[in-house]
Short mmCIF file of C-alpha atoms and ligand atoms in Angstrom, two decimals:
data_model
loop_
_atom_site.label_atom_id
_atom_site.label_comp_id
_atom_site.label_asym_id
_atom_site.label_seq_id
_atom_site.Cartn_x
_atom_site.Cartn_y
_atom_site.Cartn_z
CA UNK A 91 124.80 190.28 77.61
CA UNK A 92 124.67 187.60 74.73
CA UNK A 93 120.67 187.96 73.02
CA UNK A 94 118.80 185.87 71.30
CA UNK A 95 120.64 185.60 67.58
CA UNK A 96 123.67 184.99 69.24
CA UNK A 97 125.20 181.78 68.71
CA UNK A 98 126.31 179.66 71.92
CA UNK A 99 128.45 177.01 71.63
CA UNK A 100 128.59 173.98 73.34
CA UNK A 101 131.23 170.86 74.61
CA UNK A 102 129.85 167.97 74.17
CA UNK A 103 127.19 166.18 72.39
CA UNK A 104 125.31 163.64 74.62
CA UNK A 105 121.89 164.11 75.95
CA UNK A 106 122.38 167.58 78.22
CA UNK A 107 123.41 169.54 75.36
CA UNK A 108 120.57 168.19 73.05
CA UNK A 109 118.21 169.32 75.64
CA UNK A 110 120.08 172.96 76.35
CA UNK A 111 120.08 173.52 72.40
CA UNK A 112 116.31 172.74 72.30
CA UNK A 113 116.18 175.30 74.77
CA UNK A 114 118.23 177.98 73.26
CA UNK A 115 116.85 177.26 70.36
CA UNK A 116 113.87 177.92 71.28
CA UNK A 117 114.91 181.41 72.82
CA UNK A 118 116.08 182.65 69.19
CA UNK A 119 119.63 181.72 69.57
CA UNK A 120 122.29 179.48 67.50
CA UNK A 121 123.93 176.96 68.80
CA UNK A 122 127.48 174.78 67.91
CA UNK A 123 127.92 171.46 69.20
CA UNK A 124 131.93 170.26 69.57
CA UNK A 125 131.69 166.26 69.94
CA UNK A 126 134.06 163.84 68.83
CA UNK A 127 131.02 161.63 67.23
CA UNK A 128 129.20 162.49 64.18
CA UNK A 129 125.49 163.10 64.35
CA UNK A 130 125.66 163.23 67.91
CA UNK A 131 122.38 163.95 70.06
CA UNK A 132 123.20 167.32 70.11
CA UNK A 133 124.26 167.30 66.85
CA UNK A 134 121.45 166.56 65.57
CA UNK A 135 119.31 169.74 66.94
CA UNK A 136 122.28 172.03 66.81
CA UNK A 137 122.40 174.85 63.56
CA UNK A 138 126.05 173.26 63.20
CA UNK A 139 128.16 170.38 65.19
CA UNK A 140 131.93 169.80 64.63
CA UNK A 141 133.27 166.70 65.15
CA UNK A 142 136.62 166.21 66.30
CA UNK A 143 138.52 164.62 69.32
CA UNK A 144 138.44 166.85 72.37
CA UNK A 145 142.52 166.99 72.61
CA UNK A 146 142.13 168.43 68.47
CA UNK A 147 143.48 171.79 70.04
CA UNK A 148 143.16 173.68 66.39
CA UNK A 149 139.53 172.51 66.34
CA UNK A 150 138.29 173.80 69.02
CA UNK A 151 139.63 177.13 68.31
CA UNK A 152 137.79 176.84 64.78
CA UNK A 153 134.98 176.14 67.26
CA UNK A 154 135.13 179.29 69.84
CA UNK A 155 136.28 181.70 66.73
CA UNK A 156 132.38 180.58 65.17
CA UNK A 157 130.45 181.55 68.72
CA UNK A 158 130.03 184.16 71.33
CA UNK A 159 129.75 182.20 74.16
CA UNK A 160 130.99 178.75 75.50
CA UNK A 161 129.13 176.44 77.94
CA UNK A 162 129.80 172.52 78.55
CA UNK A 163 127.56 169.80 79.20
CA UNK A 164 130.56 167.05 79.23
CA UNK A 165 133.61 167.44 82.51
CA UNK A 166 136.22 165.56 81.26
CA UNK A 167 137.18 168.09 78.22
CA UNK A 168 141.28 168.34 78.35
CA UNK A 169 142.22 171.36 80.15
CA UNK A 170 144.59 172.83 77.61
CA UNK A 171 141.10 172.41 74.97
CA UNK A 172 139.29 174.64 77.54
CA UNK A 173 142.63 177.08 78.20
CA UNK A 174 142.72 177.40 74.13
CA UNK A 175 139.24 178.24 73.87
CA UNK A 176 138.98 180.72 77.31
CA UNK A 177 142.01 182.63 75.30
CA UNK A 178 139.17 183.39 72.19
CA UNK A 179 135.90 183.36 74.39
CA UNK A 180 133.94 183.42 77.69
CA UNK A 181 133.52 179.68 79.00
CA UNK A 182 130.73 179.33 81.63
CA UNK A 183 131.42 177.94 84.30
CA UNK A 184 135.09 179.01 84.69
CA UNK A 185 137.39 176.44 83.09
CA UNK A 186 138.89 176.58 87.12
CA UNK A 187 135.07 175.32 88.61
CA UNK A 188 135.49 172.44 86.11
CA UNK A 189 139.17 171.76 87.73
CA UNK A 190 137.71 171.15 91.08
CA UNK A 191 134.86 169.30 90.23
CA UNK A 192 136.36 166.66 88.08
CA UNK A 193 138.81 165.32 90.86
CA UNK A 194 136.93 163.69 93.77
CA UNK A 195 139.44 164.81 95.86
CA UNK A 196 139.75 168.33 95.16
CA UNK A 197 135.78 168.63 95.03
CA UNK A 198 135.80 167.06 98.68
CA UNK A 199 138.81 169.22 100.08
CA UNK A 200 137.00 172.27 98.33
CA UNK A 201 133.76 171.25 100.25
CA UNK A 202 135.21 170.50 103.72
CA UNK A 203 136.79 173.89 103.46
CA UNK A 204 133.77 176.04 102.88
CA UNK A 205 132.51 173.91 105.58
CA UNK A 206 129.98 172.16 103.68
CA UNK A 207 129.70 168.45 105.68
CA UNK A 208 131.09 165.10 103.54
CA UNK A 209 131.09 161.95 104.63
CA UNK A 210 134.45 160.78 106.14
CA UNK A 211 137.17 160.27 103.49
CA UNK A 212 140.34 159.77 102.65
CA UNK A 213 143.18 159.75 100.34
CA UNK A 214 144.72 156.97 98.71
CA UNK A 215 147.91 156.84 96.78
CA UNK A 216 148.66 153.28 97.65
CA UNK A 217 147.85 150.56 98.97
CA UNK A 218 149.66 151.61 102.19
CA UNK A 219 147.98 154.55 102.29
CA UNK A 220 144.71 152.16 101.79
CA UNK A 221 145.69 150.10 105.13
CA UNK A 222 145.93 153.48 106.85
CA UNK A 223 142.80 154.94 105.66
CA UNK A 224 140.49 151.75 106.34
CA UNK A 225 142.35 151.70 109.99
CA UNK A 226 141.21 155.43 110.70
CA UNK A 227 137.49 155.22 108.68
CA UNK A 228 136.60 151.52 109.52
CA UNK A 229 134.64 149.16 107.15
CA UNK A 230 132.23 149.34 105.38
CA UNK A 231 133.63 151.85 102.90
CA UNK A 232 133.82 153.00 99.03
CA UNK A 233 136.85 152.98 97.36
CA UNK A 234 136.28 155.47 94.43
CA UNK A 235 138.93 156.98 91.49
CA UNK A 236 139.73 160.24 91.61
CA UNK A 237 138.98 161.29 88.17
CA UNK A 238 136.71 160.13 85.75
CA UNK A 239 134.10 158.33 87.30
CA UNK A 240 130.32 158.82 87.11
CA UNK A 241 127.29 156.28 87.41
CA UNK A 242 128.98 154.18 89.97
CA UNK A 243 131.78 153.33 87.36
CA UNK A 244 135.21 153.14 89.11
CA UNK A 245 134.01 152.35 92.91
CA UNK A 246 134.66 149.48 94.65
CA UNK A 247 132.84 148.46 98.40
CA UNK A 248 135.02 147.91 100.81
CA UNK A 249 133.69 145.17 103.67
CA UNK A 250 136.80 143.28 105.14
CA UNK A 251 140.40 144.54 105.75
CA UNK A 252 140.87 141.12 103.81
CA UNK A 253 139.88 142.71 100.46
CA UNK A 254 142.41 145.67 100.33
CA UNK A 255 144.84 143.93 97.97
CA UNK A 256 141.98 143.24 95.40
CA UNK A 257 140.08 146.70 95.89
CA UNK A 258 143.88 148.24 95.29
CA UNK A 259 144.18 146.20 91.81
CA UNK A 260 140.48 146.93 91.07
CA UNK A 261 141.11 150.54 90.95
CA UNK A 262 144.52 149.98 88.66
CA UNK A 263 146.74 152.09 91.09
CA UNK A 264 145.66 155.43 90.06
CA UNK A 265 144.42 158.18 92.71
CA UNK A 266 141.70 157.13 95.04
CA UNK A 267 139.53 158.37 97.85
CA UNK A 268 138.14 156.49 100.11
CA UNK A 269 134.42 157.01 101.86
CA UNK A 270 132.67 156.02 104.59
CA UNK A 271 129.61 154.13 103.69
CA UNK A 272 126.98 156.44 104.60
CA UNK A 273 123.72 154.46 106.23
CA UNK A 274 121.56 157.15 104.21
CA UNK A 275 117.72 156.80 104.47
CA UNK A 276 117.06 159.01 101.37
CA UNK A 277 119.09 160.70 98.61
CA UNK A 278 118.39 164.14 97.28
CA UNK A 279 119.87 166.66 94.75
CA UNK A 280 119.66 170.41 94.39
CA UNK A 281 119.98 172.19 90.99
CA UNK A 282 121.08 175.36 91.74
CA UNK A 283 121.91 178.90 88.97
CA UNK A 284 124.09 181.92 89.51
CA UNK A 285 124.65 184.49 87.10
CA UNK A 286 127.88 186.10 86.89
CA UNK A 287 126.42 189.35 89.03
CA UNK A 288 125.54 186.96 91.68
CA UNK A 289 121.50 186.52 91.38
CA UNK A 290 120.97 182.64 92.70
CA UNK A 291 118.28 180.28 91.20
CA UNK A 292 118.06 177.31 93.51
CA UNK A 293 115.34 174.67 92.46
CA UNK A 294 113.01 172.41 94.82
CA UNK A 295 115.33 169.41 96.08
CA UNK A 296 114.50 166.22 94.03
CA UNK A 297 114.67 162.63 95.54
CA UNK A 298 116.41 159.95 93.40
CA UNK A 299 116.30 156.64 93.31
CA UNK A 300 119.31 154.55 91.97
CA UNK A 301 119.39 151.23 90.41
CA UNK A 302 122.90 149.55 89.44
CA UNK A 303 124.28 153.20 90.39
CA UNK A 304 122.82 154.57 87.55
CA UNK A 305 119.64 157.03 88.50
CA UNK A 306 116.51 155.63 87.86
CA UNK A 307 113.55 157.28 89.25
CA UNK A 308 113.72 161.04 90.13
CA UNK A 309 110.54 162.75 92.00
CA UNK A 310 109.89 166.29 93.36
CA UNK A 311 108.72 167.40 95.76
CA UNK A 312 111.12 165.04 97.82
CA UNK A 313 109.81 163.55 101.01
CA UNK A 314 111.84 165.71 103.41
CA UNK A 315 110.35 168.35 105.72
CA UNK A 316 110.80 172.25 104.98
CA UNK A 317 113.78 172.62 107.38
CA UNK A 318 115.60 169.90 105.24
CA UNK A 319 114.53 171.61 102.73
CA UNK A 320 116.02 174.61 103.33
CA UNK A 321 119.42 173.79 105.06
CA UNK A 322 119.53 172.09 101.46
CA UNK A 323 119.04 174.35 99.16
CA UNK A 324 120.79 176.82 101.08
CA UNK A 325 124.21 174.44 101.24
CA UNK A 326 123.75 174.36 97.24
CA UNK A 327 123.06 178.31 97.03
CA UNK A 328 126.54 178.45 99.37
CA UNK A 329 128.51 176.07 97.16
CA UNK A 330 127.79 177.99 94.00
CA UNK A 331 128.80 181.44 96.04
CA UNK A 332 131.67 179.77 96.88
CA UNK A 333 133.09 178.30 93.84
CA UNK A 334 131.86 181.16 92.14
CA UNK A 335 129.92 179.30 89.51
CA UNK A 336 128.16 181.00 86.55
CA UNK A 337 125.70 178.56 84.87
CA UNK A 338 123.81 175.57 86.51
CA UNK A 339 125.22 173.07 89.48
CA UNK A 340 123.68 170.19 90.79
CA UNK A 341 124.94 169.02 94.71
CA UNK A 342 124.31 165.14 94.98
CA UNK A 343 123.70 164.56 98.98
CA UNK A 344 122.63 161.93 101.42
CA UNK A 345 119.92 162.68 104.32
CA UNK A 346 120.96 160.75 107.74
CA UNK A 347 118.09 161.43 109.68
CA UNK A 348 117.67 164.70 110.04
CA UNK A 349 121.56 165.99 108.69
CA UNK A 350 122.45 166.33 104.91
CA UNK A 351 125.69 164.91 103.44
CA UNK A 352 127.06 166.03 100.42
CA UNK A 353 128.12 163.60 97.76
CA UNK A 354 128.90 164.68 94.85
CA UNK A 355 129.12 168.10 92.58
CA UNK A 356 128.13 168.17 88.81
CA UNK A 357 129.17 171.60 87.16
CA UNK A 358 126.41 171.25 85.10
CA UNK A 359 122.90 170.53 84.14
CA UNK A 360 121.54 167.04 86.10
CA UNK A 361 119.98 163.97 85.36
CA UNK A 362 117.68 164.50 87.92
CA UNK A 363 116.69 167.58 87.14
CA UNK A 364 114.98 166.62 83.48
CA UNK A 365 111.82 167.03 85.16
CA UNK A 366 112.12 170.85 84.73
CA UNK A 367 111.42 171.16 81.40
CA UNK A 368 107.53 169.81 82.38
CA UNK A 369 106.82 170.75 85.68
CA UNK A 370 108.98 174.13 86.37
CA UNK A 371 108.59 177.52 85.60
CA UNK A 372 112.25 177.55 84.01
CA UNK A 373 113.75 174.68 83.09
CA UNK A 374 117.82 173.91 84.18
CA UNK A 375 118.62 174.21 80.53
CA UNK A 376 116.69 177.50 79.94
CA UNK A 377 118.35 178.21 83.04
CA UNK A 378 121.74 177.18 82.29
CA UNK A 379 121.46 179.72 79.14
CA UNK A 380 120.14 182.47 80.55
CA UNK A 381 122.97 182.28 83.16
CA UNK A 382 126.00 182.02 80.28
CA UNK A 383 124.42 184.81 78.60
CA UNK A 384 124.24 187.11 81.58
CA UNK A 385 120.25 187.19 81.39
CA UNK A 386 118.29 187.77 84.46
CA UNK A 387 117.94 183.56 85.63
CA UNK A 388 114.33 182.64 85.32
CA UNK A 389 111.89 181.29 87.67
CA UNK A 390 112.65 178.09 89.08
CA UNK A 391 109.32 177.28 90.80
CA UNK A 392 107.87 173.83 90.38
CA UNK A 393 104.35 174.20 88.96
CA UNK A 394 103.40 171.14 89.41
CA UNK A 395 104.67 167.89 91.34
CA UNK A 396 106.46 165.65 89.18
CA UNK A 397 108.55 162.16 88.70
CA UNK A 398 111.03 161.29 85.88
CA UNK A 399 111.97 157.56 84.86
CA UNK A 400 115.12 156.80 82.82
CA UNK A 401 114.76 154.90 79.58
CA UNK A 402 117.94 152.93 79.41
CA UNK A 403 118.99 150.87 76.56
CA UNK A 404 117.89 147.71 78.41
CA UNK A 405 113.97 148.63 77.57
CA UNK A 406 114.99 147.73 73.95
CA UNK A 407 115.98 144.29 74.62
CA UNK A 408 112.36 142.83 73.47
CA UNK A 409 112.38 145.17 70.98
CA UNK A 410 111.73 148.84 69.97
CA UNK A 411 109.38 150.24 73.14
CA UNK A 412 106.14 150.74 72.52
CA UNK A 413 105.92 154.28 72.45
CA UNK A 414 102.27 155.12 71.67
CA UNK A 415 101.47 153.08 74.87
CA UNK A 416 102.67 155.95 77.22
CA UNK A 417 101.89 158.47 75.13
CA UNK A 418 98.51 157.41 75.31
CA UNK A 419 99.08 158.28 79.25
CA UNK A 420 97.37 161.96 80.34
CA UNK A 421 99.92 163.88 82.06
CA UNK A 422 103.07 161.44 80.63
CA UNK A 423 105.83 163.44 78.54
CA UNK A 424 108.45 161.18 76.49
CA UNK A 425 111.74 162.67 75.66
CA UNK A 426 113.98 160.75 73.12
CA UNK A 427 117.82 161.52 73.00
CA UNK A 428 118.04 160.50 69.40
CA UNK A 429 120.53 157.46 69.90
CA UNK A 430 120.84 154.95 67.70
CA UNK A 431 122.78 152.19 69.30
CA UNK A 432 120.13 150.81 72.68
CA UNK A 433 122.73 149.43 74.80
CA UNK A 434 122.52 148.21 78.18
CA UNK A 435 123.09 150.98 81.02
CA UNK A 436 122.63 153.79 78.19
CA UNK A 437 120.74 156.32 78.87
CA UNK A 438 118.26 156.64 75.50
CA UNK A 439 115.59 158.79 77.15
CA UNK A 440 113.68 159.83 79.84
CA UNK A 441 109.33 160.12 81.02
CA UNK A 442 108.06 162.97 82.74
CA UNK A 443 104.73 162.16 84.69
CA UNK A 444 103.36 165.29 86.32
CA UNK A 445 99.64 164.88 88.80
CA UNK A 446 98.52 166.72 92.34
CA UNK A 447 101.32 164.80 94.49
CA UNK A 448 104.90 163.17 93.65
CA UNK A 449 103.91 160.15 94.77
CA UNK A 450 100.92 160.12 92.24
CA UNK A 451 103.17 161.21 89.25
CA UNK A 452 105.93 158.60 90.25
CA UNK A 453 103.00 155.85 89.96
CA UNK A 454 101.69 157.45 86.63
CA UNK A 455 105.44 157.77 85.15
CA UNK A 456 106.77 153.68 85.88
CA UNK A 457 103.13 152.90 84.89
CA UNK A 458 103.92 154.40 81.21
CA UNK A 459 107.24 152.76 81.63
CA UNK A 460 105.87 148.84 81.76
CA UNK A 461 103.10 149.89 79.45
CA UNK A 462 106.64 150.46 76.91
CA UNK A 463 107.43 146.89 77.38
CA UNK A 464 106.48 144.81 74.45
CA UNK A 465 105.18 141.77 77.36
CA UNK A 466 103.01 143.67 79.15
CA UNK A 467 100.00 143.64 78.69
CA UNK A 468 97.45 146.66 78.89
P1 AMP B 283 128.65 158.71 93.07
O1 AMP B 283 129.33 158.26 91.80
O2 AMP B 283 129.59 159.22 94.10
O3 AMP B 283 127.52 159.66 92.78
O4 AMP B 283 127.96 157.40 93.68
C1 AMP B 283 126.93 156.71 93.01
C2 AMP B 283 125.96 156.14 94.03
O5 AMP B 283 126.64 155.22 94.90
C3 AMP B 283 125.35 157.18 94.96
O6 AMP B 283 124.24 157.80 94.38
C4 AMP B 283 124.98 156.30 96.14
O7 AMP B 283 123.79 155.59 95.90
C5 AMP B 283 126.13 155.33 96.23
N1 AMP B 283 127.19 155.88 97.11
C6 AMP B 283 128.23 156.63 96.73
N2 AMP B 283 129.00 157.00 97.80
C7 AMP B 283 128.43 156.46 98.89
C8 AMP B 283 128.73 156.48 100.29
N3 AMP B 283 129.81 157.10 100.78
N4 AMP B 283 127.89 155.81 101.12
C9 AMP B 283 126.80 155.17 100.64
N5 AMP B 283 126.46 155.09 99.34
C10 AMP B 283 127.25 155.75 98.45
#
């Protein structure tokens, strides 16, 4: 067991880690950020941050030599950076969790095994292989890179056999699978803990709403009935069993009437699970620590229902938000990521609306996010 005093450190610097520091922070420990970017969000709330590429391999053992423990909020860390630092420290989740779950492919074939349904998919190597795989799945389908997409970056739709040729340039030769397009009526995601002597921690599922691929609106409770509810949270409770995760894992999936797809793995705290921190018992941060530390996992009831609305760097086009305007809200929580640079698609921040039904608190929470718009009027 690592207690409070400790010092944890932490891969990358973006928003997640910012808001697991807070949280270990808050819990008595230390915390080291590693991020290639100086004064990073995480940085910035961190007792130290060290800033240096993710491939600086003498770095990152100056990192792990400082800290107990080592967690990751960021997937695409070099393997040989993660090796190095598993040879000085524990790394939570297992450097071999974040293998799977960075390559589409090997998160679907590890999924299809453990007989967790996917949609249909496929392959691709080439754009023969391409021909083959839109002859056996039909169109409409998703073309998506292997490796190192997130937010809908590196996915192309696939309507027409006529568009192969492009889609195959699109994705500049490197590994593909291709999807079915599922005909999904809602989609959902399950934050799930598991400590390293197996105690699970599964969260309420939340229902997200997308917007240029990038989440927009989260809410929870979701608007699925209690046997979706379960066959959900017990396919994320069976995923982290099987992969054998220590930490916090969120299952992207698709309901098709009444059967659940899953979509995508993050190894990881979620975006849509931010509304923790206001309307849980245990946040996924607190979570995520207690679970790299080998503490008991904490409560994840939801304590009230709740909706969370991205603040991306578009909101800052007329200017800087108005931020008294939602704080003026009852019931509206504003969390800041500390980023200077507003640009479009970033993700700056987040509101947390919490009231007596989701549907309530996802009314109060894009209320509060006009009222940040400089046009609107109150
Ligand atoms: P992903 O990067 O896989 O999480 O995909 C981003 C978003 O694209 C998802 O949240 C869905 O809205 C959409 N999407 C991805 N894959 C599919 C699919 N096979 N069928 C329908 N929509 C999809």
């Amino acid at each position: 067991m690592i207690l409070p005093g400790r010092t944890v450190g932490i891969v990358g610097g973006g928003q997640l880690g910012r808001m697991f520091t807070l949280a270990a922070r808050r819990l008595g420990y230390r915390v080291h950020a590693l991020d290639p970017m100086q004064d990073c969000p995480t940085g910035q709330v961190a007792d130290h941050e060290i800033n240096a590429p993710y491939d600086d391999l003498p770095a990152a053992v100056r990192f792990a030599r400082a800290v107990d423990v080592v967690t990751f909020e960021f997937e695409n860390v070099p393997a040989e950076t993660l090796a190095a630092i598993e040879r000085l420290r524990p790394v939570h989740p297992a450097p071999s969790v974040l293998h799977t779950t960075r390559h589409r492919l090997r998160e679907k074939d590890f999924l299809s095994h453990a007989g967790i349904p996917v949609a249909d998919y496929r392959p691709v190597r080439s754009l023969d292989e391409l021909r083959r795989a839109v002859a056996e799945l039909g169109v409409p389908g998703i073309l998506k890179t292997a490796e190192l997409g997130y937010d809908g970056k590196g996915q192309v739709r696939i309507d027409s056999t006529k568009q192969l040729a492009r889609a195959w340039r699109a994705a500049r030769g490197v590994e593909c699978v291709l999807e079915a397009l599922v005909p999904f009526d809602r989609e959902i995601s399950v934050v799930v803990a598991r400590s390293a002597k197996g105690q699970v921690a599964c969260y309420e599922p939340f229902e997200n709403e997308h917007r240029n691929h990038i989440l927009d609106v989260t809410r929870c409770p979701a608007g699925i009935g209690p046997s979706l509810r379960e066959e959900a949270q017990e396919l994320a409770t069976r995923i982290a069993q099987r992969i054998r995760l220590v930490g916090v894992l969120c299952a992207e999936m698709f309901v098709v009437g009444n059967r659940l797809l899953v979509n995508e793995l993050a190894p990881r705290p979620h975006n849509s699970g931010h509304l923790t921190i206001d309307a849980c018992v245990t946040s996924q941060f607190e979570q995520q620590l207690r679970a790299v530390c080998g503490l008991a996992l904490g409560d994840p009831s939801l304590v009230r229902p709740a909706a969370m609305a991205n603040l991306l760097g578009d909101l800052w086009q007329a200017g800087e938000p108005r931020w008294h305007r939602a704080l003026a809200m009852p019931g509206v929580h504003l969390h800041l990521y500390g980023k200077s640079e507003p640009r479009p698609g970033r993700k700056m921040g987040h509101l947390t609306a919490c009231a007596d039904t989701a549907d309530e608190a996802r009314r109060v929470v894009l209320a509060a996010r006009r009222a940040l718009n400089c046009n609107t009027k109150l």
